[in-house]
mmCIF file of C-alpha atoms in Angstrom:
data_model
loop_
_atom_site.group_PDB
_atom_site.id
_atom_site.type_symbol
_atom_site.label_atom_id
_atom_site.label_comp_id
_atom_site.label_asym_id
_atom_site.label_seq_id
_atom_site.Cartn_x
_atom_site.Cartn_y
_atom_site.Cartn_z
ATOM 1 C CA UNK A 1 -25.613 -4.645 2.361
ATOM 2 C CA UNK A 2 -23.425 -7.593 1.564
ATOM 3 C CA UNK A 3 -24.008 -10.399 3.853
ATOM 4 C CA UNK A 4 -20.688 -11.802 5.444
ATOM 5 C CA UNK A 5 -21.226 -15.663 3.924
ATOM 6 C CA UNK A 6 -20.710 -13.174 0.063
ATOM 7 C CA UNK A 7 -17.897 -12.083 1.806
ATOM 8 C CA UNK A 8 -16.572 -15.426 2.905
ATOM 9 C CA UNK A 9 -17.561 -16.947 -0.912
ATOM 10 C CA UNK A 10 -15.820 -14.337 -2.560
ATOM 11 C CA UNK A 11 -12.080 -15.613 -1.204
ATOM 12 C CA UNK A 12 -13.091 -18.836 -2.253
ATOM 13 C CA UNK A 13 -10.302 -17.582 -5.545
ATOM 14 C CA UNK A 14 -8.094 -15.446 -3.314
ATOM 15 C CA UNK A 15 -7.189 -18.399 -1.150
ATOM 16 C CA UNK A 16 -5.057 -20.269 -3.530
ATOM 17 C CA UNK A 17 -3.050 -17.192 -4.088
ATOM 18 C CA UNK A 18 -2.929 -15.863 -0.790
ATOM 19 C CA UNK A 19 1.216 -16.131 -0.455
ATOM 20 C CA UNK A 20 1.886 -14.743 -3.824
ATOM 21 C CA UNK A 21 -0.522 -12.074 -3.206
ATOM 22 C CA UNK A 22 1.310 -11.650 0.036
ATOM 23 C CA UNK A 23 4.687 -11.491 -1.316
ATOM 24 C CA UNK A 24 3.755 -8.375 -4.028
ATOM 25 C CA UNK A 25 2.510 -6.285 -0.881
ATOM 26 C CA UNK A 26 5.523 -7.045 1.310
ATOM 27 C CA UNK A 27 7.773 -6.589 -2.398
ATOM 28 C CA UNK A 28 6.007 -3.079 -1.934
ATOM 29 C CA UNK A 29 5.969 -2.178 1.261
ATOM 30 C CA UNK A 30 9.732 -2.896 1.641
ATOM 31 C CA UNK A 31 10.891 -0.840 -1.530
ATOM 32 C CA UNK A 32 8.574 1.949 -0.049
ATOM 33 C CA UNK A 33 10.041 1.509 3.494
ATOM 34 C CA UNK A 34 13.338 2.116 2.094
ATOM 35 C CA UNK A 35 12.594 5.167 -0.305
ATOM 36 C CA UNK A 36 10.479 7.063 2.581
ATOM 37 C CA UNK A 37 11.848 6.202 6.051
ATOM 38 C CA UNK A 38 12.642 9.836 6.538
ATOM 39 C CA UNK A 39 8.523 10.263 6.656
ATOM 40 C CA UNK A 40 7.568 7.895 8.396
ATOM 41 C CA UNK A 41 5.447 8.336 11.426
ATOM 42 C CA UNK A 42 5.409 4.687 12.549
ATOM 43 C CA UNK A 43 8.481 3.080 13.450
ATOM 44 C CA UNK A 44 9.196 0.250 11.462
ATOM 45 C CA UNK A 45 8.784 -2.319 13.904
ATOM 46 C CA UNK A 46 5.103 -1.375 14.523
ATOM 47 C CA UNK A 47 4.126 -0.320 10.728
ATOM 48 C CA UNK A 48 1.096 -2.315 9.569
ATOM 49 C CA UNK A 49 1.592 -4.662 6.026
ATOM 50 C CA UNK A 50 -0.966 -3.508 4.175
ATOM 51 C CA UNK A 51 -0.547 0.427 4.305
ATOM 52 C CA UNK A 52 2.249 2.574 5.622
ATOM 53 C CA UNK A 53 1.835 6.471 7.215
ATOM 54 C CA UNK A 54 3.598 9.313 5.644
ATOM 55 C CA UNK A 55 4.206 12.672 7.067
ATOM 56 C CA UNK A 56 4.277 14.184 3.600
ATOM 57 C CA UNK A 57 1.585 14.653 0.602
ATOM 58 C CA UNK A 58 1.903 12.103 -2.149
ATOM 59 C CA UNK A 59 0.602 12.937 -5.593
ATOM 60 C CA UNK A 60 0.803 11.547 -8.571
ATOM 61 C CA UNK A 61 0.584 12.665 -12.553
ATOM 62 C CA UNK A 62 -0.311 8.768 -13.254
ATOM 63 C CA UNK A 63 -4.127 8.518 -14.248
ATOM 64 C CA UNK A 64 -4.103 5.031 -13.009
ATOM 65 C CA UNK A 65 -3.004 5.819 -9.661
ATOM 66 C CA UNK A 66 -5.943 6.169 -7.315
ATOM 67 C CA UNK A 67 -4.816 8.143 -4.310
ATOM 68 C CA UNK A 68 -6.301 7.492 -1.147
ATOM 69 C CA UNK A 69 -7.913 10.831 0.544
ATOM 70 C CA UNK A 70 -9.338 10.036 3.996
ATOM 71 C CA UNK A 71 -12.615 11.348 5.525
ATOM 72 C CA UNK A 72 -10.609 13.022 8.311
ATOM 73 C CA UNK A 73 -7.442 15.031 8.400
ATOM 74 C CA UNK A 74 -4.817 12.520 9.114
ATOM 75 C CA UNK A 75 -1.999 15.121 8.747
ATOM 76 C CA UNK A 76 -0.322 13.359 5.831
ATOM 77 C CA UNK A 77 -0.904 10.495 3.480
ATOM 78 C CA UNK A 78 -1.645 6.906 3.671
ATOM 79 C CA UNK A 79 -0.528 4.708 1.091
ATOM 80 C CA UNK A 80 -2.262 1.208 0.193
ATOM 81 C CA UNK A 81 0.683 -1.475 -0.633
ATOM 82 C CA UNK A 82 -2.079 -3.167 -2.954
ATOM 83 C CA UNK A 83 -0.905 -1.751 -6.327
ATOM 84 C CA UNK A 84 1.287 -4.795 -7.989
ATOM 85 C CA UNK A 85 -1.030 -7.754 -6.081
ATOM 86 C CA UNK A 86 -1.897 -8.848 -9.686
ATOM 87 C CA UNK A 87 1.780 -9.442 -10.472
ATOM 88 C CA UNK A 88 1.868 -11.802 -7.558
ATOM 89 C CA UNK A 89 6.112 -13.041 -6.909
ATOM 90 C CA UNK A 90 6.695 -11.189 -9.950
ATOM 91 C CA UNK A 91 5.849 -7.633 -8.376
ATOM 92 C CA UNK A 92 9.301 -5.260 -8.266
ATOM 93 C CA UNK A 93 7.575 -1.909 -6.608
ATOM 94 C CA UNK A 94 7.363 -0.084 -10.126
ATOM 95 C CA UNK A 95 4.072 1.151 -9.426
ATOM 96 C CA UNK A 96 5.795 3.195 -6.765
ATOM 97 C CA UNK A 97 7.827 5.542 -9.267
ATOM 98 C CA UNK A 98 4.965 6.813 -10.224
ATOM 99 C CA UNK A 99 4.159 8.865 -6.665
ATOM 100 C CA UNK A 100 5.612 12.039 -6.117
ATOM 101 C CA UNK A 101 6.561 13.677 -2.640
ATOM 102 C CA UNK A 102 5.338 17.226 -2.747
ATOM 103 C CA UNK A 103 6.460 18.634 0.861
ATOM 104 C CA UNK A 104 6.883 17.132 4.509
ATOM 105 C CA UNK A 105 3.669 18.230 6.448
ATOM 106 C CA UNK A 106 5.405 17.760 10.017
#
């Protein structure tokens, strides 16, 4: 078990970064916002940053796409907003076009 002072020393590089790190997830979230409001099960106004709730299976033929499959059935798919935070400002949601809508669960 990690103790939480590791926890605390391991931001001590993430800090710096935070707002560009923050600005590739919300870059993300809002391109995916717009591409699946139709499945949402959130409204907007209460949707979290850092993941959003679909209504609808996402898969993906990308090998570097690492889907998400939760312990319980959450009656469709939860998708991380994570996947450009390395590009920082310079993320544009490409990672997204490779995620596939099979078929509305609800």
């Amino acid at each position: 078990m990690t103790g939480p002072y590791h926890a605390i020393a391991s931001l001590v590089d993430v800090l710096p970064k935070h707002d560009d790190f923050k600005a590739a997830v919300v870059e993300n979230k809002k391109i995916f916002l717009k591409e699946m409001d139709t499945y949402l099960t959130v409204p907007f106004p209460y949707q979290p940053l850092l993941c959003t709730h679909v209504n609808c299976e996402i898969n993906s033929d990308d090998s570097r796409a690492v889907l998400y499959k939760s312990r319980s059935d959450l009656g469709g798919s939860v998708v991380c907003h994570l996947g450009e935070i390395h590009l920082g400002r310079q993320a544009h949601g490409k990672i997204l076009d490779s995620l596939q809508v099979s078929a509305a669960i609800y």
